[in-house]
Tab-separated table of N, CA and C in Angstrom:
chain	number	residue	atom	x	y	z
A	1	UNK	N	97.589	112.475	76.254
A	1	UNK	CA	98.425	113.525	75.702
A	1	UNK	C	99.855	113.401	76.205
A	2	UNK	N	100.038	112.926	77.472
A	2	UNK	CA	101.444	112.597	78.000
A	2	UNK	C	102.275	111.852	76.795
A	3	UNK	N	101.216	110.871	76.391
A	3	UNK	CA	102.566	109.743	75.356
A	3	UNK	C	102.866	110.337	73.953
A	4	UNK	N	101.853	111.350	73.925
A	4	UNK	CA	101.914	111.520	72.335
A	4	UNK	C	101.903	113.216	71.823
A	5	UNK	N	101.750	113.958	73.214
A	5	UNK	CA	101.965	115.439	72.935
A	5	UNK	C	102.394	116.207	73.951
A	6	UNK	N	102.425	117.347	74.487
A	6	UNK	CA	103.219	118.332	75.072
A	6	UNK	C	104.723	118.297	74.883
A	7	UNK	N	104.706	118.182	73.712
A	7	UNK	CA	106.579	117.960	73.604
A	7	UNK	C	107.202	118.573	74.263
A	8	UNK	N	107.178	119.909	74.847
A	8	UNK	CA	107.818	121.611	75.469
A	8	UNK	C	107.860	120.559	76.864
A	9	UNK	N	106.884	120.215	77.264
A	9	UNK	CA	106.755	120.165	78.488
A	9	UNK	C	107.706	118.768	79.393
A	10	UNK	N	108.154	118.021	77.923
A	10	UNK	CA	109.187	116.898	78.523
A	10	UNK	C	110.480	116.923	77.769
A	11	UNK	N	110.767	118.251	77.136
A	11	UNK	CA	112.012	118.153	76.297
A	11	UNK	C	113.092	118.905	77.307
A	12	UNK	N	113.644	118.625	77.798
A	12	UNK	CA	114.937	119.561	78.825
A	12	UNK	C	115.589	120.843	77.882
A	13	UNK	N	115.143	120.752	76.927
A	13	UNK	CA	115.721	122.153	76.378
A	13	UNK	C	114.851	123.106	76.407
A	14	UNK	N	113.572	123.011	76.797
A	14	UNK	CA	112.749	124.390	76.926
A	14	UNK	C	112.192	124.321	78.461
A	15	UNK	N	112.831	123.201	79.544
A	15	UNK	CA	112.735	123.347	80.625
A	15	UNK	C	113.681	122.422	81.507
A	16	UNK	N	113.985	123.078	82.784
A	16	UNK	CA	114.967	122.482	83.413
A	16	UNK	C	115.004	120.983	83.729
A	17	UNK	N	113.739	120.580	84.532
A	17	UNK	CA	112.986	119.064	84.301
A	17	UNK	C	112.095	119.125	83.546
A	18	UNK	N	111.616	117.937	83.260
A	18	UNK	CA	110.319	117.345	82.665
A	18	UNK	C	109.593	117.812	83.594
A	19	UNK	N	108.488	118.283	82.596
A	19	UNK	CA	106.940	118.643	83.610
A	19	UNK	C	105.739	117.548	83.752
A	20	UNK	N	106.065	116.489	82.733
A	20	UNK	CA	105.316	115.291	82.193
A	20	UNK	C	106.067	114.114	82.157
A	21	UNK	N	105.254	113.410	82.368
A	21	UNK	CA	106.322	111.633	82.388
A	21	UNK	C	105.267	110.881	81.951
A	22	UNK	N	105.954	110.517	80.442
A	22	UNK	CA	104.591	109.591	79.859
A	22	UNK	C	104.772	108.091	80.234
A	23	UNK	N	105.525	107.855	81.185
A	23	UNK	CA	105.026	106.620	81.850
A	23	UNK	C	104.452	105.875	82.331
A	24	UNK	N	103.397	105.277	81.915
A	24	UNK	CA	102.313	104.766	82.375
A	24	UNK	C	102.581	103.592	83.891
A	25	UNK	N	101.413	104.400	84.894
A	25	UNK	CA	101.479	102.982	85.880
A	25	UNK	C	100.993	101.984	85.671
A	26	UNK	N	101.741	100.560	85.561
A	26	UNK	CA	101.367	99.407	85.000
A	26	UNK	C	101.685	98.769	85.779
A	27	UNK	N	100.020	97.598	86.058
A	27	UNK	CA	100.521	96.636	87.314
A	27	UNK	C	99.793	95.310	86.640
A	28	UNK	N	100.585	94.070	86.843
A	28	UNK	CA	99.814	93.196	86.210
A	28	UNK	C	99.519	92.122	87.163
A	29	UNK	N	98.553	91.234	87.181
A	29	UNK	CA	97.448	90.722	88.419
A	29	UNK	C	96.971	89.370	87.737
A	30	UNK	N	97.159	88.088	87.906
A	30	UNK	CA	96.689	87.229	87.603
A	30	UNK	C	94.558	87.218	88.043
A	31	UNK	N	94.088	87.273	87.372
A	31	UNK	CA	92.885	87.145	87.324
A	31	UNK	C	92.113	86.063	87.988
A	32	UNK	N	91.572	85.784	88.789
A	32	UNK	CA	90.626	85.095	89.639
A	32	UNK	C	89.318	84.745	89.025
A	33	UNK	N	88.974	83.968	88.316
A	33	UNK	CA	87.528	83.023	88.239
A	33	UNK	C	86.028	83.334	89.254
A	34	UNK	N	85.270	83.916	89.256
A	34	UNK	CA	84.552	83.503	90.369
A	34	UNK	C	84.720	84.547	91.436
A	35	UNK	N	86.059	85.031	91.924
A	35	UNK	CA	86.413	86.285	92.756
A	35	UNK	C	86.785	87.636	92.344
A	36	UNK	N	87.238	88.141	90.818
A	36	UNK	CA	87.662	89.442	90.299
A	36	UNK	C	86.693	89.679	89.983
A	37	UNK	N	85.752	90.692	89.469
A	37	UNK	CA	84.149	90.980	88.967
A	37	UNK	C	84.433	92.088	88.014
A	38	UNK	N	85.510	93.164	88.169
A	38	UNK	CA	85.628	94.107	87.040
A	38	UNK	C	87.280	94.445	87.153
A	39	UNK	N	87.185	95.421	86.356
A	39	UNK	CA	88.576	96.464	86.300
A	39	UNK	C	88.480	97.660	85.976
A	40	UNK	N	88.737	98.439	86.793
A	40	UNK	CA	88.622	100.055	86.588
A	40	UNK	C	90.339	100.847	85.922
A	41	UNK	N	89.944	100.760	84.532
A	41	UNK	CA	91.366	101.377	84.200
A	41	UNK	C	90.788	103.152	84.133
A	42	UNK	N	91.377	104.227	84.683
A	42	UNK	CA	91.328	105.567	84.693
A	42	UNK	C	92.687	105.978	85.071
A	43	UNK	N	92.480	107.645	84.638
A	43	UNK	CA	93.121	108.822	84.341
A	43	UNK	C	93.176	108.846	86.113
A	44	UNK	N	94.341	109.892	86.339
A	44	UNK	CA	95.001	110.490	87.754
A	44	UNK	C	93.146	111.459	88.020
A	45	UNK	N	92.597	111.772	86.790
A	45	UNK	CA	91.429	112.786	87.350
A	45	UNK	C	90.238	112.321	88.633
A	46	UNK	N	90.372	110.420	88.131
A	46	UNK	CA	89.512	109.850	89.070
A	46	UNK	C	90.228	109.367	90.377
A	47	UNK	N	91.651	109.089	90.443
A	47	UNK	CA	92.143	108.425	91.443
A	47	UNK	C	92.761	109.590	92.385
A	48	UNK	N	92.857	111.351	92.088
A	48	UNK	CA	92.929	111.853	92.559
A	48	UNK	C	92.158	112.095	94.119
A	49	UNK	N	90.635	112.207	93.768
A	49	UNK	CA	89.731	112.372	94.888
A	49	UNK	C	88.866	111.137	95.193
A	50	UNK	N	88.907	109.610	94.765
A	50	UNK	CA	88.301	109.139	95.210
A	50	UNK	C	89.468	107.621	95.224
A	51	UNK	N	88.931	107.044	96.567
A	51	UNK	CA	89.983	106.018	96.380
A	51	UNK	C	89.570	104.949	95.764
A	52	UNK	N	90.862	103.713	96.015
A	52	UNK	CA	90.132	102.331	95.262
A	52	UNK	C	88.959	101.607	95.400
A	53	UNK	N	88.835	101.389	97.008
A	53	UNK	CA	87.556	101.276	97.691
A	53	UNK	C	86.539	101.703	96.664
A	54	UNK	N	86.518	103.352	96.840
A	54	UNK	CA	85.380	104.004	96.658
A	54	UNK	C	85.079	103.562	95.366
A	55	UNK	N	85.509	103.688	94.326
A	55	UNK	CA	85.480	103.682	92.925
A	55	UNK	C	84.983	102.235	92.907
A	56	UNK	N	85.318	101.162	93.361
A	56	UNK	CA	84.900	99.834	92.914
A	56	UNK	C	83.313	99.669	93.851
A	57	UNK	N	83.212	100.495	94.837
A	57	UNK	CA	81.937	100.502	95.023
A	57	UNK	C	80.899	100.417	94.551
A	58	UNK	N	81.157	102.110	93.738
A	58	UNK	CA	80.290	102.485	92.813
A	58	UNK	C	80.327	101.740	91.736
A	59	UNK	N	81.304	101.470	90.821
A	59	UNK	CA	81.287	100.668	90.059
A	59	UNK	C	80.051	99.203	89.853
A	60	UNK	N	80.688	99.012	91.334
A	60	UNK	CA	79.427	97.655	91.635
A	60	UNK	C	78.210	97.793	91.555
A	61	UNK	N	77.883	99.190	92.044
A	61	UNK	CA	76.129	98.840	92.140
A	61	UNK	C	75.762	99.424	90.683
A	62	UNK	N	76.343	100.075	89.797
A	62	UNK	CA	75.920	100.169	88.143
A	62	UNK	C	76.104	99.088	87.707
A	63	UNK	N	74.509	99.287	87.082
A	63	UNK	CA	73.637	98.788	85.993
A	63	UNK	C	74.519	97.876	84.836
A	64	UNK	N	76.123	98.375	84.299
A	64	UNK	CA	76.483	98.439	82.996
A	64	UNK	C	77.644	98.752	83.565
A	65	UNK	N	78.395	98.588	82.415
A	65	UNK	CA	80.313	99.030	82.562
A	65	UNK	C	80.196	100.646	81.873
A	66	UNK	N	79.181	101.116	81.084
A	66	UNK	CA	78.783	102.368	80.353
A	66	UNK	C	78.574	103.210	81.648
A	67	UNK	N	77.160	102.632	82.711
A	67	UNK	CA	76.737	103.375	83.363
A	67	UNK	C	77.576	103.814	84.385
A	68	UNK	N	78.614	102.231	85.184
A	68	UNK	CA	79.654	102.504	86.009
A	68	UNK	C	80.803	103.693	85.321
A	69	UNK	N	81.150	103.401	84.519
A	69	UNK	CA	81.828	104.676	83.623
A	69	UNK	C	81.690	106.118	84.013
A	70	UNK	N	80.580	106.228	83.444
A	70	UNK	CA	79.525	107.799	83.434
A	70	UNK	C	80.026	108.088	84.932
A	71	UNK	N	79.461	107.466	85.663
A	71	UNK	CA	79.359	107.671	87.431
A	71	UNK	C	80.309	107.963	88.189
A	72	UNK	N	81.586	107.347	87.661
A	72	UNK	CA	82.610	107.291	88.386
A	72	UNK	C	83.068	109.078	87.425
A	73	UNK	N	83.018	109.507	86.321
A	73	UNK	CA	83.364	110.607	85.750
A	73	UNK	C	82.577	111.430	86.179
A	74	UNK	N	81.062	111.354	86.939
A	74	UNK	CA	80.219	112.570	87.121
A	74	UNK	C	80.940	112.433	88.956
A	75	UNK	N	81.074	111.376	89.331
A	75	UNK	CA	81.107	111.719	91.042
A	75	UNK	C	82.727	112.356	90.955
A	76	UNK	N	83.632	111.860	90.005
A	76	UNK	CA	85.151	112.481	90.026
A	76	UNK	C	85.058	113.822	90.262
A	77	UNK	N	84.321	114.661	88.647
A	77	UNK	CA	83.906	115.955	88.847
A	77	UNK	C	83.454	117.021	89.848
A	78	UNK	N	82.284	116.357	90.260
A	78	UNK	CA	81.228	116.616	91.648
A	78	UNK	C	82.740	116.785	92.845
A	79	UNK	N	83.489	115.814	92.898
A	79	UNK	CA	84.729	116.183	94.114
A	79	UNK	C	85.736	116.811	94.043
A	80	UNK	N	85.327	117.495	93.129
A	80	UNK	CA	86.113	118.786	92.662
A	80	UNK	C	87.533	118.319	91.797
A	81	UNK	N	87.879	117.175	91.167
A	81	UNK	CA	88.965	117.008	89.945
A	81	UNK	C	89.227	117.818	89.826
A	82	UNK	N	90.574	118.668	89.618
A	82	UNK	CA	91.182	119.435	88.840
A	82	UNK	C	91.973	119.104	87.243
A	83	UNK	N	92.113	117.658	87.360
A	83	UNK	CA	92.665	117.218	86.194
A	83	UNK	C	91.472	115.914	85.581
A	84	UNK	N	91.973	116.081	84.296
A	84	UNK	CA	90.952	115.191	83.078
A	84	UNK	C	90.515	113.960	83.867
A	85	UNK	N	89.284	113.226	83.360
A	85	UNK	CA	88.878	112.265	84.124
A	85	UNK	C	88.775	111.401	82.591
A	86	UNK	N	89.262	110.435	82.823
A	86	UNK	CA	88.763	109.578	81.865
A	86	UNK	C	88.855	107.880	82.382
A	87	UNK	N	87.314	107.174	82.336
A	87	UNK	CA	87.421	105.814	83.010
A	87	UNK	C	86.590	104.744	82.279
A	88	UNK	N	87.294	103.908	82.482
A	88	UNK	CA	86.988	102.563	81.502
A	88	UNK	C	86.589	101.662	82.867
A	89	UNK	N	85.327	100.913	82.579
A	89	UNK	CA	84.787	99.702	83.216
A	89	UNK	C	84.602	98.941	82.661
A	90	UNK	N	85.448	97.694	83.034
A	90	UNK	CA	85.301	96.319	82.269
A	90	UNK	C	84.593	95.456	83.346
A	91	UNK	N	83.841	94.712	82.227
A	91	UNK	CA	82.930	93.798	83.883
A	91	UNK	C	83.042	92.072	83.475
A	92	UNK	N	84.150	91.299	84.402
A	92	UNK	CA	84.553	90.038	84.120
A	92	UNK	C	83.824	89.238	83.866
């Protein structure tokens, strides 16, 4: 919703700053053969309460990139998220 809605909330005429910055954090990583195993792309909801560590943990011991998914959105929740969780597992 940052890139594509709350207009009010990043237009300086209905507020002093921006309340939203649809800037995405983007980091790019040459890929490893043999040593990278997945990629966890998510929302601030999951990286809020759990760290990188943690998340690629869990990630690891699911079944599936579906099931790692689910898990990492039910344990986000469970640690009390206040903001949206949304997570993608890709498995190399």
């Amino acid at each position: 919703s940052r890139g594509l809605g709350d207009y009010s909330f990043k237009d300086p005429r209905f507020c002093r700053a921006p309340l939203l910055d649809a800037t995405p954090d983007v980091v790019e990583v040459d890929l490893v053969r043999g040593v990278d195993e997945l990629i966890i792309m998510a929302s601030d909801g999951l990286w809020d309460v759990l760290t990188s560590q943690q998340a690629v943990d869990m990630a690891r011991a699911a079944p599936s990139s579906q099931l790692a998914s689910d898990l990492l959105v039910r344990e986000a929740i469970a640690c009390g998220s206040q903001d949206n969780v949304t997570v993608l597992v890709v498995r190399l």
